[in-house]
């Protein structure tokens, strides 16, 4: 049975599970940005995961979304978006659309959301999900997100949902002065440091290390080579 015909009706379903997710997994673990918590309460995460794992959509875990990729654990999505400290009317760039879920959460908080996915199969599925769940305003394109989206720059926030060996220079340059980027960085393919990069002046960036994280590889010109990432 296809679910797309029911999707509009099901957008508001499972609200109790989302409230519990927000209380236990997010607020209970220190995410205290009220706007982020409200956004996480609103986005129907169960519509963004494959039907086979939809019953686990509100569990405290990443889930497979096909193409060897995953939708991040709710906590890490909320924590990363909170770290962006988005101003009102923000322009946001996300690299690694995956299921489209994090882009939808950003769309609850920002004026404009741009998202780039290198895998065309995932991008097409995300496009359909975003449209069917009321987030048709998100700008999505297929390509190498390590080069950013220069025509839409500068951004107040850049969220990178895959781990690269270093912070891509293109992304640094596409931050507005005062803007913040959250990105997992590390030479090791299995573990990274979650870095917050703030553009403090036209030619200066501050980096803060928020701790160890585990993301799928960022593959591209300013990321890992496709062969090294497997
Ligand atoms: N934010 C997603 C989770 C993404 S998983 C969600 O909410 O579901 C990371 C994604 O980054 C994968 O889909 C992978 O294909 C993609 N990716 C890896 N390198 C990329 C690059 N250089 N540009 C764009 N997408 C990339």
JSON list of C-alpha atoms and ligand atoms in Angstrom, two decimals:
[
{"chain": "A", "resi": 1, "resn": "UNK", "atom": "CA", "xyz": [0.00, 0.00, 0.00]},
{"chain": "A", "resi": 2, "resn": "UNK", "atom": "CA", "xyz": [1.43, 3.37, -0.97]},
{"chain": "A", "resi": 3, "resn": "UNK", "atom": "CA", "xyz": [1.32, 5.97, 1.71]},
{"chain": "A", "resi": 4, "resn": "UNK", "atom": "CA", "xyz": [1.62, 9.15, -0.33]},
{"chain": "A", "resi": 5, "resn": "UNK", "atom": "CA", "xyz": [-2.11, 9.67, -0.68]},
{"chain": "A", "resi": 6, "resn": "UNK", "atom": "CA", "xyz": [-2.44, 9.62, 3.10]},
{"chain": "A", "resi": 7, "resn": "UNK", "atom": "CA", "xyz": [0.58, 11.70, 3.84]},
{"chain": "A", "resi": 8, "resn": "UNK", "atom": "CA", "xyz": [-1.13, 15.04, 4.32]},
{"chain": "A", "resi": 9, "resn": "UNK", "atom": "CA", "xyz": [-3.56, 13.48, 6.75]},
{"chain": "A", "resi": 10, "resn": "UNK", "atom": "CA", "xyz": [-0.80, 11.65, 8.62]},
{"chain": "A", "resi": 11, "resn": "UNK", "atom": "CA", "xyz": [1.38, 14.74, 9.08]},
{"chain": "A", "resi": 12, "resn": "UNK", "atom": "CA", "xyz": [-0.15, 15.39, 12.49]},
{"chain": "A", "resi": 13, "resn": "UNK", "atom": "CA", "xyz": [-0.13, 11.75, 13.59]},
{"chain": "A", "resi": 14, "resn": "UNK", "atom": "CA", "xyz": [2.13, 10.31, 16.26]},
{"chain": "A", "resi": 15, "resn": "UNK", "atom": "CA", "xyz": [2.31, 13.64, 18.09]},
{"chain": "A", "resi": 16, "resn": "UNK", "atom": "CA", "xyz": [2.50, 11.90, 21.46]},
{"chain": "A", "resi": 17, "resn": "UNK", "atom": "CA", "xyz": [5.57, 9.98, 20.37]},
{"chain": "A", "resi": 18, "resn": "UNK", "atom": "CA", "xyz": [7.19, 13.22, 19.19]},
{"chain": "A", "resi": 19, "resn": "UNK", "atom": "CA", "xyz": [6.41, 14.93, 22.50]},
{"chain": "A", "resi": 20, "resn": "UNK", "atom": "CA", "xyz": [8.04, 12.05, 24.34]},
{"chain": "A", "resi": 21, "resn": "UNK", "atom": "CA", "xyz": [11.05, 12.13, 21.99]},
{"chain": "A", "resi": 22, "resn": "UNK", "atom": "CA", "xyz": [11.46, 15.85, 22.68]},
{"chain": "A", "resi": 23, "resn": "UNK", "atom": "CA", "xyz": [11.13, 15.48, 26.46]},
{"chain": "A", "resi": 24, "resn": "UNK", "atom": "CA", "xyz": [13.34, 12.45, 26.93]},
{"chain": "A", "resi": 25, "resn": "UNK", "atom": "CA", "xyz": [15.89, 12.47, 24.14]},
{"chain": "A", "resi": 26, "resn": "UNK", "atom": "CA", "xyz": [16.30, 16.20, 23.58]},
{"chain": "A", "resi": 27, "resn": "UNK", "atom": "CA", "xyz": [15.29, 18.39, 26.54]},
{"chain": "A", "resi": 28, "resn": "UNK", "atom": "CA", "xyz": [16.29, 15.59, 28.91]},
{"chain": "A", "resi": 29, "resn": "UNK", "atom": "CA", "xyz": [19.77, 15.65, 27.43]},
{"chain": "A", "resi": 30, "resn": "UNK", "atom": "CA", "xyz": [20.33, 19.36, 27.50]},
{"chain": "A", "resi": 31, "resn": "UNK", "atom": "CA", "xyz": [18.91, 20.75, 24.26]},
{"chain": "A", "resi": 32, "resn": "UNK", "atom": "CA", "xyz": [17.31, 23.90, 25.68]},
{"chain": "A", "resi": 33, "resn": "UNK", "atom": "CA", "xyz": [16.58, 26.01, 22.59]},
{"chain": "A", "resi": 34, "resn": "UNK", "atom": "CA", "xyz": [12.78, 26.32, 22.72]},
{"chain": "A", "resi": 35, "resn": "UNK", "atom": "CA", "xyz": [12.45, 27.06, 19.00]},
{"chain": "A", "resi": 36, "resn": "UNK", "atom": "CA", "xyz": [14.42, 23.93, 18.09]},
{"chain": "A", "resi": 37, "resn": "UNK", "atom": "CA", "xyz": [12.34, 21.79, 20.46]},
{"chain": "A", "resi": 38, "resn": "UNK", "atom": "CA", "xyz": [9.14, 23.15, 18.94]},
{"chain": "A", "resi": 39, "resn": "UNK", "atom": "CA", "xyz": [10.42, 22.45, 15.42]},
{"chain": "A", "resi": 40, "resn": "UNK", "atom": "CA", "xyz": [11.27, 18.86, 16.42]},
{"chain": "A", "resi": 41, "resn": "UNK", "atom": "CA", "xyz": [7.74, 18.51, 17.81]},
{"chain": "A", "resi": 42, "resn": "UNK", "atom": "CA", "xyz": [6.26, 19.58, 14.50]},
{"chain": "A", "resi": 43, "resn": "UNK", "atom": "CA", "xyz": [8.14, 17.62, 11.83]},
{"chain": "A", "resi": 44, "resn": "UNK", "atom": "CA", "xyz": [6.59, 14.17, 11.18]},
{"chain": "A", "resi": 45, "resn": "UNK", "atom": "CA", "xyz": [9.80, 12.14, 11.25]},
{"chain": "A", "resi": 46, "resn": "UNK", "atom": "CA", "xyz": [7.89, 8.91, 10.48]},
{"chain": "A", "resi": 47, "resn": "UNK", "atom": "CA", "xyz": [7.21, 10.21, 6.96]},
{"chain": "A", "resi": 48, "resn": "UNK", "atom": "CA", "xyz": [10.95, 10.63, 6.29]},
{"chain": "A", "resi": 49, "resn": "UNK", "atom": "CA", "xyz": [12.07, 7.07, 7.04]},
{"chain": "A", "resi": 50, "resn": "UNK", "atom": "CA", "xyz": [11.44, 3.98, 4.90]},
{"chain": "A", "resi": 51, "resn": "UNK", "atom": "CA", "xyz": [8.15, 2.26, 5.65]},
{"chain": "A", "resi": 52, "resn": "UNK", "atom": "CA", "xyz": [9.97, -0.81, 6.94]},
{"chain": "A", "resi": 53, "resn": "UNK", "atom": "CA", "xyz": [11.43, 1.14, 9.90]},
{"chain": "A", "resi": 54, "resn": "UNK", "atom": "CA", "xyz": [8.60, 3.67, 10.37]},
{"chain": "A", "resi": 55, "resn": "UNK", "atom": "CA", "xyz": [7.62, 2.07, 13.67]},
{"chain": "A", "resi": 56, "resn": "UNK", "atom": "CA", "xyz": [11.05, 3.07, 15.02]},
{"chain": "A", "resi": 57, "resn": "UNK", "atom": "CA", "xyz": [10.93, 6.63, 13.69]},
{"chain": "A", "resi": 58, "resn": "UNK", "atom": "CA", "xyz": [10.87, 8.18, 17.19]},
{"chain": "A", "resi": 59, "resn": "UNK", "atom": "CA", "xyz": [13.45, 5.87, 18.77]},
{"chain": "A", "resi": 60, "resn": "UNK", "atom": "CA", "xyz": [16.72, 7.25, 20.08]},
{"chain": "A", "resi": 61, "resn": "UNK", "atom": "CA", "xyz": [18.77, 6.03, 17.12]},
{"chain": "A", "resi": 62, "resn": "UNK", "atom": "CA", "xyz": [19.86, 6.66, 13.54]},
{"chain": "A", "resi": 63, "resn": "UNK", "atom": "CA", "xyz": [18.00, 4.55, 10.96]},
{"chain": "A", "resi": 64, "resn": "UNK", "atom": "CA", "xyz": [18.92, 3.21, 7.50]},
{"chain": "A", "resi": 65, "resn": "UNK", "atom": "CA", "xyz": [17.42, 5.16, 4.58]},
{"chain": "A", "resi": 66, "resn": "UNK", "atom": "CA", "xyz": [18.91, 3.09, 1.72]},
{"chain": "A", "resi": 67, "resn": "UNK", "atom": "CA", "xyz": [21.95, 3.70, -0.49]},
{"chain": "A", "resi": 68, "resn": "UNK", "atom": "CA", "xyz": [24.16, 2.84, 2.53]},
{"chain": "A", "resi": 69, "resn": "UNK", "atom": "CA", "xyz": [23.11, 6.09, 4.24]},
{"chain": "A", "resi": 70, "resn": "UNK", "atom": "CA", "xyz": [21.31, 6.91, 7.48]},
{"chain": "A", "resi": 71, "resn": "UNK", "atom": "CA", "xyz": [18.95, 9.48, 8.95]},
{"chain": "A", "resi": 72, "resn": "UNK", "atom": "CA", "xyz": [20.71, 10.88, 12.02]},
{"chain": "A", "resi": 73, "resn": "UNK", "atom": "CA", "xyz": [19.52, 10.22, 15.57]},
{"chain": "A", "resi": 74, "resn": "UNK", "atom": "CA", "xyz": [16.97, 12.89, 16.64]},
{"chain": "A", "resi": 75, "resn": "UNK", "atom": "CA", "xyz": [19.31, 14.17, 19.36]},
{"chain": "A", "resi": 76, "resn": "UNK", "atom": "CA", "xyz": [22.16, 14.96, 16.96]},
{"chain": "A", "resi": 77, "resn": "UNK", "atom": "CA", "xyz": [19.81, 16.74, 14.54]},
{"chain": "A", "resi": 78, "resn": "UNK", "atom": "CA", "xyz": [18.46, 18.94, 17.35]},
{"chain": "A", "resi": 79, "resn": "UNK", "atom": "CA", "xyz": [21.89, 19.55, 18.88]},
{"chain": "A", "resi": 80, "resn": "UNK", "atom": "CA", "xyz": [23.44, 20.56, 15.55]},
{"chain": "A", "resi": 81, "resn": "UNK", "atom": "CA", "xyz": [20.60, 22.92, 14.65]},
{"chain": "A", "resi": 82, "resn": "UNK", "atom": "CA", "xyz": [20.73, 24.49, 18.12]},
{"chain": "A", "resi": 83, "resn": "UNK", "atom": "CA", "xyz": [24.48, 25.07, 17.66]},
{"chain": "A", "resi": 84, "resn": "UNK", "atom": "CA", "xyz": [23.74, 27.11, 14.52]},
{"chain": "A", "resi": 85, "resn": "UNK", "atom": "CA", "xyz": [22.05, 29.76, 16.75]},
{"chain": "A", "resi": 86, "resn": "UNK", "atom": "CA", "xyz": [19.99, 30.90, 13.78]},
{"chain": "A", "resi": 87, "resn": "UNK", "atom": "CA", "xyz": [18.84, 34.53, 13.77]},
{"chain": "A", "resi": 88, "resn": "UNK", "atom": "CA", "xyz": [15.28, 35.39, 12.73]},
{"chain": "A", "resi": 89, "resn": "UNK", "atom": "CA", "xyz": [14.80, 35.21, 8.97]},
{"chain": "A", "resi": 90, "resn": "UNK", "atom": "CA", "xyz": [17.87, 33.02, 8.53]},
{"chain": "A", "resi": 91, "resn": "UNK", "atom": "CA", "xyz": [19.21, 31.56, 5.32]},
{"chain": "A", "resi": 92, "resn": "UNK", "atom": "CA", "xyz": [20.45, 28.02, 5.89]},
{"chain": "A", "resi": 93, "resn": "UNK", "atom": "CA", "xyz": [22.50, 25.60, 3.80]},
{"chain": "A", "resi": 94, "resn": "UNK", "atom": "CA", "xyz": [22.47, 21.91, 4.58]},
{"chain": "A", "resi": 95, "resn": "UNK", "atom": "CA", "xyz": [24.95, 19.48, 3.00]},
{"chain": "A", "resi": 96, "resn": "UNK", "atom": "CA", "xyz": [23.73, 15.87, 2.85]},
{"chain": "A", "resi": 97, "resn": "UNK", "atom": "CA", "xyz": [19.95, 15.99, 2.43]},
{"chain": "A", "resi": 98, "resn": "UNK", "atom": "CA", "xyz": [19.56, 12.24, 2.97]},
{"chain": "A", "resi": 99, "resn": "UNK", "atom": "CA", "xyz": [15.91, 11.70, 3.83]},
{"chain": "A", "resi": 100, "resn": "UNK", "atom": "CA", "xyz": [15.15, 15.44, 3.92]},
{"chain": "A", "resi": 101, "resn": "UNK", "atom": "CA", "xyz": [14.29, 15.32, 7.62]},
{"chain": "A", "resi": 102, "resn": "UNK", "atom": "CA", "xyz": [16.90, 17.76, 8.94]},
{"chain": "A", "resi": 103, "resn": "UNK", "atom": "CA", "xyz": [16.08, 20.14, 6.07]},
{"chain": "A", "resi": 104, "resn": "UNK", "atom": "CA", "xyz": [12.43, 20.06, 7.17]},
{"chain": "A", "resi": 105, "resn": "UNK", "atom": "CA", "xyz": [13.41, 20.86, 10.77]},
{"chain": "A", "resi": 106, "resn": "UNK", "atom": "CA", "xyz": [15.52, 23.76, 9.48]},
{"chain": "A", "resi": 107, "resn": "UNK", "atom": "CA", "xyz": [12.57, 24.94, 7.40]},
{"chain": "A", "resi": 108, "resn": "UNK", "atom": "CA", "xyz": [10.51, 25.29, 10.59]},
{"chain": "A", "resi": 109, "resn": "UNK", "atom": "CA", "xyz": [13.12, 27.77, 11.89]},
{"chain": "A", "resi": 110, "resn": "UNK", "atom": "CA", "xyz": [14.55, 29.57, 8.88]},
{"chain": "A", "resi": 111, "resn": "UNK", "atom": "CA", "xyz": [13.32, 31.82, 6.09]},
{"chain": "A", "resi": 112, "resn": "UNK", "atom": "CA", "xyz": [15.15, 29.94, 3.33]},
{"chain": "A", "resi": 113, "resn": "UNK", "atom": "CA", "xyz": [16.64, 26.46, 3.32]},
{"chain": "A", "resi": 114, "resn": "UNK", "atom": "CA", "xyz": [19.01, 25.18, 0.63]},
{"chain": "A", "resi": 115, "resn": "UNK", "atom": "CA", "xyz": [20.09, 21.55, 0.70]},
{"chain": "A", "resi": 116, "resn": "UNK", "atom": "CA", "xyz": [22.49, 19.54, -1.47]},
{"chain": "A", "resi": 117, "resn": "UNK", "atom": "CA", "xyz": [22.61, 15.75, -1.84]},
{"chain": "A", "resi": 118, "resn": "UNK", "atom": "CA", "xyz": [25.15, 13.87, -3.98]},
{"chain": "A", "resi": 119, "resn": "UNK", "atom": "CA", "xyz": [23.06, 10.71, -4.29]},
{"chain": "A", "resi": 120, "resn": "UNK", "atom": "CA", "xyz": [20.36, 11.25, -6.93]},
{"chain": "A", "resi": 121, "resn": "UNK", "atom": "CA", "xyz": [18.14, 8.41, -5.66]},
{"chain": "A", "resi": 122, "resn": "UNK", "atom": "CA", "xyz": [18.00, 9.84, -2.14]},
{"chain": "A", "resi": 123, "resn": "UNK", "atom": "CA", "xyz": [17.58, 13.38, -3.47]},
{"chain": "A", "resi": 124, "resn": "UNK", "atom": "CA", "xyz": [14.55, 12.42, -5.53]},
{"chain": "A", "resi": 125, "resn": "UNK", "atom": "CA", "xyz": [12.95, 10.58, -2.62]},
{"chain": "A", "resi": 126, "resn": "UNK", "atom": "CA", "xyz": [13.65, 13.53, -0.30]},
{"chain": "A", "resi": 127, "resn": "UNK", "atom": "CA", "xyz": [12.12, 15.93, -2.79]},
{"chain": "A", "resi": 128, "resn": "UNK", "atom": "CA", "xyz": [8.92, 13.90, -2.84]},
{"chain": "A", "resi": 129, "resn": "UNK", "atom": "CA", "xyz": [8.77, 13.58, 0.93]},
{"chain": "A", "resi": 130, "resn": "UNK", "atom": "CA", "xyz": [9.39, 17.29, 1.47]},
{"chain": "A", "resi": 131, "resn": "UNK", "atom": "CA", "xyz": [6.63, 18.18, -0.97]},
{"chain": "A", "resi": 132, "resn": "UNK", "atom": "CA", "xyz": [4.16, 15.68, 0.42]},
{"chain": "A", "resi": 133, "resn": "UNK", "atom": "CA", "xyz": [4.71, 16.84, 4.01]},
{"chain": "A", "resi": 134, "resn": "UNK", "atom": "CA", "xyz": [4.35, 20.56, 3.40]},
{"chain": "A", "resi": 135, "resn": "UNK", "atom": "CA", "xyz": [8.00, 21.62, 2.97]},
{"chain": "A", "resi": 136, "resn": "UNK", "atom": "CA", "xyz": [7.87, 22.38, -0.74]},
{"chain": "A", "resi": 137, "resn": "UNK", "atom": "CA", "xyz": [9.72, 25.68, -0.12]},
{"chain": "A", "resi": 138, "resn": "UNK", "atom": "CA", "xyz": [13.03, 23.87, 0.56]},
{"chain": "A", "resi": 139, "resn": "UNK", "atom": "CA", "xyz": [15.50, 24.33, -2.31]},
{"chain": "A", "resi": 140, "resn": "UNK", "atom": "CA", "xyz": [17.12, 21.00, -3.13]},
{"chain": "A", "resi": 141, "resn": "UNK", "atom": "CA", "xyz": [19.75, 20.09, -5.67]},
{"chain": "A", "resi": 142, "resn": "UNK", "atom": "CA", "xyz": [21.85, 17.09, -6.59]},
{"chain": "A", "resi": 143, "resn": "UNK", "atom": "CA", "xyz": [25.57, 17.73, -6.53]},
{"chain": "A", "resi": 144, "resn": "UNK", "atom": "CA", "xyz": [28.76, 17.96, -4.52]},
{"chain": "A", "resi": 145, "resn": "UNK", "atom": "CA", "xyz": [27.90, 19.92, -1.40]},
{"chain": "A", "resi": 146, "resn": "UNK", "atom": "CA", "xyz": [31.54, 20.43, -0.45]},
{"chain": "A", "resi": 147, "resn": "UNK", "atom": "CA", "xyz": [31.44, 23.26, -3.00]},
{"chain": "A", "resi": 148, "resn": "UNK", "atom": "CA", "xyz": [28.38, 24.76, -1.31]},
{"chain": "A", "resi": 149, "resn": "UNK", "atom": "CA", "xyz": [25.71, 26.69, -3.21]},
{"chain": "A", "resi": 150, "resn": "UNK", "atom": "CA", "xyz": [27.46, 29.93, -4.16]},
{"chain": "A", "resi": 151, "resn": "UNK", "atom": "CA", "xyz": [24.52, 31.55, -5.98]},
{"chain": "A", "resi": 152, "resn": "UNK", "atom": "CA", "xyz": [22.47, 31.44, -2.77]},
{"chain": "A", "resi": 153, "resn": "UNK", "atom": "CA", "xyz": [25.27, 32.56, -0.40]},
{"chain": "A", "resi": 154, "resn": "UNK", "atom": "CA", "xyz": [25.92, 34.03, 2.10]},
{"chain": "A", "resi": 155, "resn": "UNK", "atom": "CA", "xyz": [24.31, 31.82, 4.73]},
{"chain": "A", "resi": 156, "resn": "UNK", "atom": "CA", "xyz": [23.64, 32.48, 8.41]},
{"chain": "A", "resi": 157, "resn": "UNK", "atom": "CA", "xyz": [23.98, 28.77, 9.13]},
{"chain": "A", "resi": 158, "resn": "UNK", "atom": "CA", "xyz": [25.59, 25.82, 7.35]},
{"chain": "A", "resi": 159, "resn": "UNK", "atom": "CA", "xyz": [24.91, 22.32, 8.61]},
{"chain": "A", "resi": 160, "resn": "UNK", "atom": "CA", "xyz": [27.01, 19.46, 7.24]},
{"chain": "A", "resi": 161, "resn": "UNK", "atom": "CA", "xyz": [25.46, 16.04, 7.85]},
{"chain": "A", "resi": 162, "resn": "UNK", "atom": "CA", "xyz": [28.48, 13.97, 6.74]},
{"chain": "A", "resi": 163, "resn": "UNK", "atom": "CA", "xyz": [32.04, 13.84, 8.04]},
{"chain": "A", "resi": 164, "resn": "UNK", "atom": "CA", "xyz": [34.93, 15.23, 5.98]},
{"chain": "A", "resi": 165, "resn": "UNK", "atom": "CA", "xyz": [38.71, 15.26, 6.45]},
{"chain": "A", "resi": 166, "resn": "UNK", "atom": "CA", "xyz": [38.73, 19.07, 6.84]},
{"chain": "A", "resi": 167, "resn": "UNK", "atom": "CA", "xyz": [36.42, 22.09, 6.71]},
{"chain": "A", "resi": 168, "resn": "UNK", "atom": "CA", "xyz": [35.78, 22.81, 3.01]},
{"chain": "A", "resi": 169, "resn": "UNK", "atom": "CA", "xyz": [37.09, 26.26, 2.06]},
{"chain": "A", "resi": 170, "resn": "UNK", "atom": "CA", "xyz": [34.08, 26.86, -0.20]},
{"chain": "A", "resi": 171, "resn": "UNK", "atom": "CA", "xyz": [31.75, 26.47, 2.78]},
{"chain": "A", "resi": 172, "resn": "UNK", "atom": "CA", "xyz": [33.82, 28.84, 4.94]},
{"chain": "A", "resi": 173, "resn": "UNK", "atom": "CA", "xyz": [33.60, 31.46, 2.22]},
{"chain": "A", "resi": 174, "resn": "UNK", "atom": "CA", "xyz": [29.82, 31.07, 1.90]},
{"chain": "A", "resi": 175, "resn": "UNK", "atom": "CA", "xyz": [29.20, 31.90, 5.58]},
{"chain": "A", "resi": 176, "resn": "UNK", "atom": "CA", "xyz": [27.96, 35.37, 6.35]},
{"chain": "A", "resi": 177, "resn": "UNK", "atom": "CA", "xyz": [30.20, 37.28, 8.80]},
{"chain": "A", "resi": 178, "resn": "UNK", "atom": "CA", "xyz": [28.73, 36.25, 12.16]},
{"chain": "A", "resi": 179, "resn": "UNK", "atom": "CA", "xyz": [27.33, 33.06, 10.62]},
{"chain": "A", "resi": 180, "resn": "UNK", "atom": "CA", "xyz": [28.00, 29.59, 12.01]},
{"chain": "A", "resi": 181, "resn": "UNK", "atom": "CA", "xyz": [28.73, 26.21, 10.44]},
{"chain": "A", "resi": 182, "resn": "UNK", "atom": "CA", "xyz": [28.40, 22.86, 12.21]},
{"chain": "A", "resi": 183, "resn": "UNK", "atom": "CA", "xyz": [30.47, 20.08, 10.65]},
{"chain": "A", "resi": 184, "resn": "UNK", "atom": "CA", "xyz": [31.94, 16.71, 11.66]},
{"chain": "A", "resi": 185, "resn": "UNK", "atom": "CA", "xyz": [35.69, 16.76, 10.85]},
{"chain": "A", "resi": 186, "resn": "UNK", "atom": "CA", "xyz": [38.31, 14.02, 10.94]},
{"chain": "A", "resi": 187, "resn": "UNK", "atom": "CA", "xyz": [40.78, 12.11, 8.77]},
{"chain": "A", "resi": 188, "resn": "UNK", "atom": "CA", "xyz": [39.42, 8.86, 10.18]},
{"chain": "A", "resi": 189, "resn": "UNK", "atom": "CA", "xyz": [36.38, 7.59, 8.24]},
{"chain": "A", "resi": 190, "resn": "UNK", "atom": "CA", "xyz": [34.67, 6.19, 11.34]},
{"chain": "A", "resi": 191, "resn": "UNK", "atom": "CA", "xyz": [34.87, 8.96, 13.92]},
{"chain": "A", "resi": 192, "resn": "UNK", "atom": "CA", "xyz": [34.98, 12.74, 13.77]},
{"chain": "A", "resi": 193, "resn": "UNK", "atom": "CA", "xyz": [34.99, 15.82, 16.01]},
{"chain": "A", "resi": 194, "resn": "UNK", "atom": "CA", "xyz": [31.88, 17.97, 15.77]},
{"chain": "A", "resi": 195, "resn": "UNK", "atom": "CA", "xyz": [33.23, 21.44, 14.97]},
{"chain": "A", "resi": 196, "resn": "UNK", "atom": "CA", "xyz": [31.46, 24.78, 15.15]},
{"chain": "A", "resi": 197, "resn": "UNK", "atom": "CA", "xyz": [33.07, 27.27, 12.76]},
{"chain": "A", "resi": 198, "resn": "UNK", "atom": "CA", "xyz": [32.07, 30.93, 13.24]},
{"chain": "A", "resi": 199, "resn": "UNK", "atom": "CA", "xyz": [33.03, 33.55, 10.70]},
{"chain": "A", "resi": 200, "resn": "UNK", "atom": "CA", "xyz": [34.11, 36.35, 13.03]},
{"chain": "A", "resi": 201, "resn": "UNK", "atom": "CA", "xyz": [35.43, 38.76, 10.33]},
{"chain": "A", "resi": 202, "resn": "UNK", "atom": "CA", "xyz": [35.64, 38.74, 6.54]},
{"chain": "A", "resi": 203, "resn": "UNK", "atom": "CA", "xyz": [38.97, 36.96, 6.83]},
{"chain": "A", "resi": 204, "resn": "UNK", "atom": "CA", "xyz": [38.74, 35.22, 10.23]},
{"chain": "A", "resi": 205, "resn": "UNK", "atom": "CA", "xyz": [37.01, 32.06, 11.48]},
{"chain": "A", "resi": 206, "resn": "UNK", "atom": "CA", "xyz": [36.86, 30.67, 15.02]},
{"chain": "A", "resi": 207, "resn": "UNK", "atom": "CA", "xyz": [36.66, 26.90, 15.55]},
{"chain": "A", "resi": 208, "resn": "UNK", "atom": "CA", "xyz": [35.23, 25.12, 18.59]},
{"chain": "A", "resi": 209, "resn": "UNK", "atom": "CA", "xyz": [35.34, 21.39, 19.22]},
{"chain": "A", "resi": 210, "resn": "UNK", "atom": "CA", "xyz": [32.04, 20.03, 20.59]},
{"chain": "A", "resi": 211, "resn": "UNK", "atom": "CA", "xyz": [33.16, 16.41, 21.00]},
{"chain": "A", "resi": 212, "resn": "UNK", "atom": "CA", "xyz": [33.29, 13.07, 19.23]},
{"chain": "A", "resi": 213, "resn": "UNK", "atom": "CA", "xyz": [30.60, 12.07, 16.71]},
{"chain": "A", "resi": 214, "resn": "UNK", "atom": "CA", "xyz": [30.06, 9.41, 14.07]},
{"chain": "A", "resi": 215, "resn": "UNK", "atom": "CA", "xyz": [28.79, 10.30, 10.61]},
{"chain": "A", "resi": 216, "resn": "UNK", "atom": "CA", "xyz": [28.84, 8.77, 7.14]},
{"chain": "A", "resi": 217, "resn": "UNK", "atom": "CA", "xyz": [31.66, 10.14, 4.95]},
{"chain": "A", "resi": 218, "resn": "UNK", "atom": "CA", "xyz": [31.47, 13.49, 3.16]},
{"chain": "A", "resi": 219, "resn": "UNK", "atom": "CA", "xyz": [32.46, 12.54, -0.39]},
{"chain": "A", "resi": 220, "resn": "UNK", "atom": "CA", "xyz": [33.49, 15.22, -2.85]},
{"chain": "A", "resi": 221, "resn": "UNK", "atom": "CA", "xyz": [36.06, 17.58, -4.21]},
{"chain": "A", "resi": 222, "resn": "UNK", "atom": "CA", "xyz": [36.71, 19.12, -0.77]},
{"chain": "A", "resi": 223, "resn": "UNK", "atom": "CA", "xyz": [35.87, 15.90, 1.09]},
{"chain": "A", "resi": 224, "resn": "UNK", "atom": "CA", "xyz": [36.94, 12.25, 0.82]},
{"chain": "A", "resi": 225, "resn": "UNK", "atom": "CA", "xyz": [37.58, 10.67, -2.57]},
{"chain": "A", "resi": 226, "resn": "UNK", "atom": "CA", "xyz": [34.76, 8.26, -3.55]},
{"chain": "A", "resi": 227, "resn": "UNK", "atom": "CA", "xyz": [37.13, 5.25, -3.60]},
{"chain": "A", "resi": 228, "resn": "UNK", "atom": "CA", "xyz": [38.50, 5.94, -0.09]},
{"chain": "A", "resi": 229, "resn": "UNK", "atom": "CA", "xyz": [34.98, 6.23, 1.35]},
{"chain": "A", "resi": 230, "resn": "UNK", "atom": "CA", "xyz": [33.88, 2.82, 0.03]},
{"chain": "B", "resi": 1, "resn": "LIG", "atom": "N1", "xyz": [20.48, 15.07, 7.03]},
{"chain": "B", "resi": 1, "resn": "LIG", "atom": "C1", "xyz": [20.07, 13.75, 6.60]},
{"chain": "B", "resi": 1, "resn": "LIG", "atom": "C2", "xyz": [21.05, 12.66, 6.96]},
{"chain": "B", "resi": 1, "resn": "LIG", "atom": "C3", "xyz": [22.11, 12.62, 5.95]},
{"chain": "B", "resi": 1, "resn": "LIG", "atom": "S1", "xyz": [23.23, 11.28, 5.93]},
{"chain": "B", "resi": 1, "resn": "LIG", "atom": "C4", "xyz": [18.68, 13.41, 7.10]},
{"chain": "B", "resi": 1, "resn": "LIG", "atom": "O1", "xyz": [18.12, 14.20, 7.85]},
{"chain": "B", "resi": 1, "resn": "LIG", "atom": "O2", "xyz": [18.17, 12.35, 6.72]},
{"chain": "B", "resi": 1, "resn": "LIG", "atom": "C5", "xyz": [24.48, 12.08, 4.99]},
{"chain": "B", "resi": 1, "resn": "LIG", "atom": "C6", "xyz": [24.16, 12.32, 3.54]},
{"chain": "B", "resi": 1, "resn": "LIG", "atom": "O3", "xyz": [25.24, 13.06, 2.98]},
{"chain": "B", "resi": 1, "resn": "LIG", "atom": "C7", "xyz": [24.05, 11.05, 2.70]},
{"chain": "B", "resi": 1, "resn": "LIG", "atom": "O4", "xyz": [22.79, 11.01, 2.10]},
{"chain": "B", "resi": 1, "resn": "LIG", "atom": "C8", "xyz": [25.17, 11.22, 1.65]},
{"chain": "B", "resi": 1, "resn": "LIG", "atom": "O5", "xyz": [24.81, 10.72, 0.37]},
{"chain": "B", "resi": 1, "resn": "LIG", "atom": "C9", "xyz": [25.36, 12.71, 1.63]},
{"chain": "B", "resi": 1, "resn": "LIG", "atom": "N2", "xyz": [26.63, 13.23, 1.14]},
{"chain": "B", "resi": 1, "resn": "LIG", "atom": "C10", "xyz": [27.89, 12.75, 1.34]},
{"chain": "B", "resi": 1, "resn": "LIG", "atom": "N3", "xyz": [28.79, 13.55, 0.75]},
{"chain": "B", "resi": 1, "resn": "LIG", "atom": "C11", "xyz": [28.10, 14.57, 0.14]},
{"chain": "B", "resi": 1, "resn": "LIG", "atom": "C12", "xyz": [28.47, 15.72, -0.63]},
{"chain": "B", "resi": 1, "resn": "LIG", "atom": "N4", "xyz": [29.74, 16.01, -0.92]},
{"chain": "B", "resi": 1, "resn": "LIG", "atom": "N5", "xyz": [27.49, 16.53, -1.06]},
{"chain": "B", "resi": 1, "resn": "LIG", "atom": "C13", "xyz": [26.19, 16.27, -0.77]},
{"chain": "B", "resi": 1, "resn": "LIG", "atom": "N6", "xyz": [25.78, 15.20, -0.06]},
{"chain": "B", "resi": 1, "resn": "LIG", "atom": "C14", "xyz": [26.72, 14.36, 0.41]}
]
